[in-house]
Short mmCIF file of C-alpha atoms in Angstrom, two decimals:
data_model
loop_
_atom_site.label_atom_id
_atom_site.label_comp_id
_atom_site.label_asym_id
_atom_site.label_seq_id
_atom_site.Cartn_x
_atom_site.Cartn_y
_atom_site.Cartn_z
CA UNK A 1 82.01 -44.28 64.55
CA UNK A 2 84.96 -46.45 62.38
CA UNK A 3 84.91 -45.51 58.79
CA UNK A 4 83.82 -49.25 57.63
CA UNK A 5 80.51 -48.38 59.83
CA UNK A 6 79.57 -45.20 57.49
CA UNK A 7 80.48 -45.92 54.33
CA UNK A 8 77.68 -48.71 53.60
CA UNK A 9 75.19 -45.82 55.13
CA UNK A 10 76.59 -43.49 52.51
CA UNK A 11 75.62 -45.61 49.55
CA UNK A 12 72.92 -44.42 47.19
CA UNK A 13 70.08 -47.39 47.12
CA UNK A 14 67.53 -46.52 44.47
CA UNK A 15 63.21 -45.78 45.82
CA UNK A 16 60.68 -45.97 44.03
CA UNK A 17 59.49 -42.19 42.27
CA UNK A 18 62.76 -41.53 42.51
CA UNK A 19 64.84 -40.66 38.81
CA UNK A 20 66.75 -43.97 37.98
CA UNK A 21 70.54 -43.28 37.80
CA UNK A 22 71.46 -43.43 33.85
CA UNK A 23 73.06 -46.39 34.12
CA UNK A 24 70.28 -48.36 35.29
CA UNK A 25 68.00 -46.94 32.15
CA UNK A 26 70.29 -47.80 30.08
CA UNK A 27 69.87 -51.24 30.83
CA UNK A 28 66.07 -51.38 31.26
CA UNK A 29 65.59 -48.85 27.49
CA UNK A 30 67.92 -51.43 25.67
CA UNK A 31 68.27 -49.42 22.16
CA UNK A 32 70.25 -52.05 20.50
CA UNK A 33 67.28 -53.84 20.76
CA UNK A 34 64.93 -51.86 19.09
CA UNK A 35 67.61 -51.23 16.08
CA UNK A 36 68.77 -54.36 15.35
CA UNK A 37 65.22 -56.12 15.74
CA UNK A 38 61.74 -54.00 15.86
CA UNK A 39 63.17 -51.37 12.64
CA UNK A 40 64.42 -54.21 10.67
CA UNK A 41 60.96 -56.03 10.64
CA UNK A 42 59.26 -52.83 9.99
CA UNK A 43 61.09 -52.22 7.34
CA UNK A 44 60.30 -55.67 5.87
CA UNK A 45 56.99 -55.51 6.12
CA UNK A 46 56.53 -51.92 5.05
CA UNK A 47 58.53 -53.06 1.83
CA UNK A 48 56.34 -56.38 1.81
CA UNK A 49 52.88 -54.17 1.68
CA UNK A 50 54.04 -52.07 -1.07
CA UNK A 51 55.21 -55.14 -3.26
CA UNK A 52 51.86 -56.63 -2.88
CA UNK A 53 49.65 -54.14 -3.24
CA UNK A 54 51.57 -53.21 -6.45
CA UNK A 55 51.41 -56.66 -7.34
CA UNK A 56 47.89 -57.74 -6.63
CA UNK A 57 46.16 -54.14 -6.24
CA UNK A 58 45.12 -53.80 -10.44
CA UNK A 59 44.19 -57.54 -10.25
CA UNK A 60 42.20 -57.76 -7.27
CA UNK A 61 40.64 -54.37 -8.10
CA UNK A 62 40.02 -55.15 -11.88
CA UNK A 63 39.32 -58.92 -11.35
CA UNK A 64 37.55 -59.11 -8.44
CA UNK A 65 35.77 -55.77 -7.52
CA UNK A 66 32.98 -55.43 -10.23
CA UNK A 67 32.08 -59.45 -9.91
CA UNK A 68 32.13 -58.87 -6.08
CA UNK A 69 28.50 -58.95 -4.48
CA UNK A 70 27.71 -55.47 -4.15
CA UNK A 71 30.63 -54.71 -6.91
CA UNK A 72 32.87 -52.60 -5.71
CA UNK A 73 31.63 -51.12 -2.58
CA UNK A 74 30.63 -54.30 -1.48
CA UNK A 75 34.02 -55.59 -2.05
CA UNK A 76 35.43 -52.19 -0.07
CA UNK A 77 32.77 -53.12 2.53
CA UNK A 78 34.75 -56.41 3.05
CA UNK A 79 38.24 -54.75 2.93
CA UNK A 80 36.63 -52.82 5.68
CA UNK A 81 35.45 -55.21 7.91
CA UNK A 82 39.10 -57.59 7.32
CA UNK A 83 40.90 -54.43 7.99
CA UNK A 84 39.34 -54.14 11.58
CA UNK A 85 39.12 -57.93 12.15
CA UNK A 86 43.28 -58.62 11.34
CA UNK A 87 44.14 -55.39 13.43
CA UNK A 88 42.28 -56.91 16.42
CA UNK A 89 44.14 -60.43 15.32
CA UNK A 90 47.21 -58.15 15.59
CA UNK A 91 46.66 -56.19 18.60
CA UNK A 92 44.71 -58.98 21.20
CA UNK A 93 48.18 -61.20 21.60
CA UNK A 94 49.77 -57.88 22.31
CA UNK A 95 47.70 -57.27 25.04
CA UNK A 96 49.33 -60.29 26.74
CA UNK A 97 53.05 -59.28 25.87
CA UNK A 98 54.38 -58.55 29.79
CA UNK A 99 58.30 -58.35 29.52
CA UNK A 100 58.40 -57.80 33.20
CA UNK A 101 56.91 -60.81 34.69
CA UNK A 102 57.52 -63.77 32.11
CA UNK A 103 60.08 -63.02 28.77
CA UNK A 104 59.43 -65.95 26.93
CA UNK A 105 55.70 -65.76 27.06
CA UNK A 106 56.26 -62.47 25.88
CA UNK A 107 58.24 -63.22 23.32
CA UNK A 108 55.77 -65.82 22.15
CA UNK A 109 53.14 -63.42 22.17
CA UNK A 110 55.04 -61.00 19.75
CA UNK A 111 55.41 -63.89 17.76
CA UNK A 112 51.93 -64.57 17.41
CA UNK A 113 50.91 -61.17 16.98
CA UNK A 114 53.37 -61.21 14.14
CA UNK A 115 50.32 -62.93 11.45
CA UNK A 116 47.89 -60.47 12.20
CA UNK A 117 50.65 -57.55 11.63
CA UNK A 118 51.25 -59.03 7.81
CA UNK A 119 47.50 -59.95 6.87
CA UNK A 120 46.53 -56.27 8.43
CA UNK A 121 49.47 -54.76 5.94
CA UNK A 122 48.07 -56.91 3.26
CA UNK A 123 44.55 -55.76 3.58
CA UNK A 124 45.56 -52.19 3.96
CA UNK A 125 47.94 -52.43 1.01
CA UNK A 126 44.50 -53.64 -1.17
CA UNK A 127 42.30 -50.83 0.54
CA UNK A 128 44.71 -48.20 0.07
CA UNK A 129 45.29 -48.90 -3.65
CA UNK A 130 41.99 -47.18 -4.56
CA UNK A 131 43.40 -44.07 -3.54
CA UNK A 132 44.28 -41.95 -6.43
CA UNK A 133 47.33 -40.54 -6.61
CA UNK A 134 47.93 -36.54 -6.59
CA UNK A 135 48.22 -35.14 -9.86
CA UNK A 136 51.64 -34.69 -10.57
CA UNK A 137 52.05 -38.42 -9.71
CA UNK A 138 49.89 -39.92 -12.00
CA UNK A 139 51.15 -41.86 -14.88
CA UNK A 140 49.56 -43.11 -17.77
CA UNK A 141 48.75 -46.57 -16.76
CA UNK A 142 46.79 -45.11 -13.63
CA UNK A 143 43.90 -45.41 -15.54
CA UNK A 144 44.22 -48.72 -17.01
CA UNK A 145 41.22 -51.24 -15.78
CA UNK A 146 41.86 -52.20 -11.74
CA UNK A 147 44.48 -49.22 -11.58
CA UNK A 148 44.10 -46.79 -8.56
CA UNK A 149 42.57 -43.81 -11.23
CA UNK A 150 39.96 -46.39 -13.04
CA UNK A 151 39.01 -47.60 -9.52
CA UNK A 152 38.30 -43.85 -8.16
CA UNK A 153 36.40 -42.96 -11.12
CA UNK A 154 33.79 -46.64 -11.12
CA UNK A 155 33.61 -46.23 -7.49
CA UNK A 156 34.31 -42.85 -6.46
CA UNK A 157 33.10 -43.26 -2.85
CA UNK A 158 34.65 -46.65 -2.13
CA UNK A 159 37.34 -45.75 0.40
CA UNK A 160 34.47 -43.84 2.60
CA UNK A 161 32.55 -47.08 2.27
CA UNK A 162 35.54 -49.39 3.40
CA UNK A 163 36.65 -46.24 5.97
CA UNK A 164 33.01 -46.89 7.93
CA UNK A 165 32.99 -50.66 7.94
CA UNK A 166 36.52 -50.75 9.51
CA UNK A 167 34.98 -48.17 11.98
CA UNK A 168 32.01 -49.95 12.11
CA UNK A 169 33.49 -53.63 12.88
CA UNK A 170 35.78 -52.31 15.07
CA UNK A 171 33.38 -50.70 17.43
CA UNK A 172 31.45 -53.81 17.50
CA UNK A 173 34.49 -55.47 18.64
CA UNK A 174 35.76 -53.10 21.46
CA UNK A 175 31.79 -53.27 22.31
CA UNK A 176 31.76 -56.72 22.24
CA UNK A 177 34.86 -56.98 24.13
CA UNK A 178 34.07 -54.87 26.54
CA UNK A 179 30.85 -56.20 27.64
CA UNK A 180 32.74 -60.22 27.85
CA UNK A 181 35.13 -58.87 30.15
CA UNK A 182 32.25 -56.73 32.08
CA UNK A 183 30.81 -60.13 32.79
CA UNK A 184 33.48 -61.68 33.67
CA UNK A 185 34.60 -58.98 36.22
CA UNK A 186 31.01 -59.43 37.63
CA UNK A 187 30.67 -63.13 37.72
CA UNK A 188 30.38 -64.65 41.15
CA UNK A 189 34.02 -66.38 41.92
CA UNK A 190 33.12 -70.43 42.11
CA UNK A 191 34.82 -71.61 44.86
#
């Protein structure tokens, strides 16, 4: 056997199951993506949900709440039910992100998923400004009218109100879901 016969045998050709060589994960893992892109925009719209619900929290809570139908439960009822209906606007075009088989569709997907991220921080930002804060972190305007303390102490059961109709809408909506595609699966193929 002449050397140029054995050394293509000799070469390592990567199978499936087995480890990729480090090089190759490298490529697929690509961690300059996820710093100079995914933390970035989490960062901005982390920073984005705690501007606005410092900014709008006391109004909407103040304002709105007690003139809401229901007063304020009913208006934690719908911070409920928006919370569960923008995280399904932010996770369905997720679903469809597949990186492997077409990148720009992908990529358009993220994109469209990127609305439902921002209303969902939004919403939460209003929902999660009726928490009251731990003692040692209260300050004196915590219970001024639509503040986080006022809003615990009118409605003191509000965020286990608006914690059941997220649960509540969003079980309807993996239900409902679930039984579409169930019917679909079944459906007779027309030919």
């Amino acid at each position: 056997m002449s050397r140029k016969a054995a050394k293509p045998a000799l070469q390592y050709e990567h199978r499936r199951g087995r480890p990729a060589s480090p090089r190759a994960r490298e490529k697929r893992e690509r961690p300059w993506l996820v710093a100079l892109v995914v933390l970035p925009l989490t960062a901005a719209v982390a920073a984005a949900v705690g501007v606005s619900g410092e900014t709008w929290g006391p109004e909407a809570w103040g304002n709105l709440a007690p003139d809401w139908p229901g007063g304020g439960y009913g208006f934690g009822i719908t911070l409920g039910v928006l919370e569960a209906v923008t995280a399904g606007l932010f996770i369905a075009p997720l679903t469809r992100v597949k990186f492997k088989k077409a990148k720009v569709r992908s990529v358009a997907w993220a994109a469209a998923a990127l609305p439902g991220m921002v209303a969902f921080g939004l919403v939460s930002a209003l929902t999660l400004w009726s928490m009251r804060p731990r003692r040692r972190r209260r300050n004196g305007s915590c219970y001024y009218e639509g503040h986080s303390c006022w809003v615990h102490e009118q409605y003191p059961y509000v965020w286990l109100v608006s914690l059941l109709a997220t649960v509540a809408v969003g079980l309807f909506l993996l239900f409902s879901i679930g039984i579409h595609f169930d019917r679909r699966r079944k459906a007779p193929a027309s030919t």
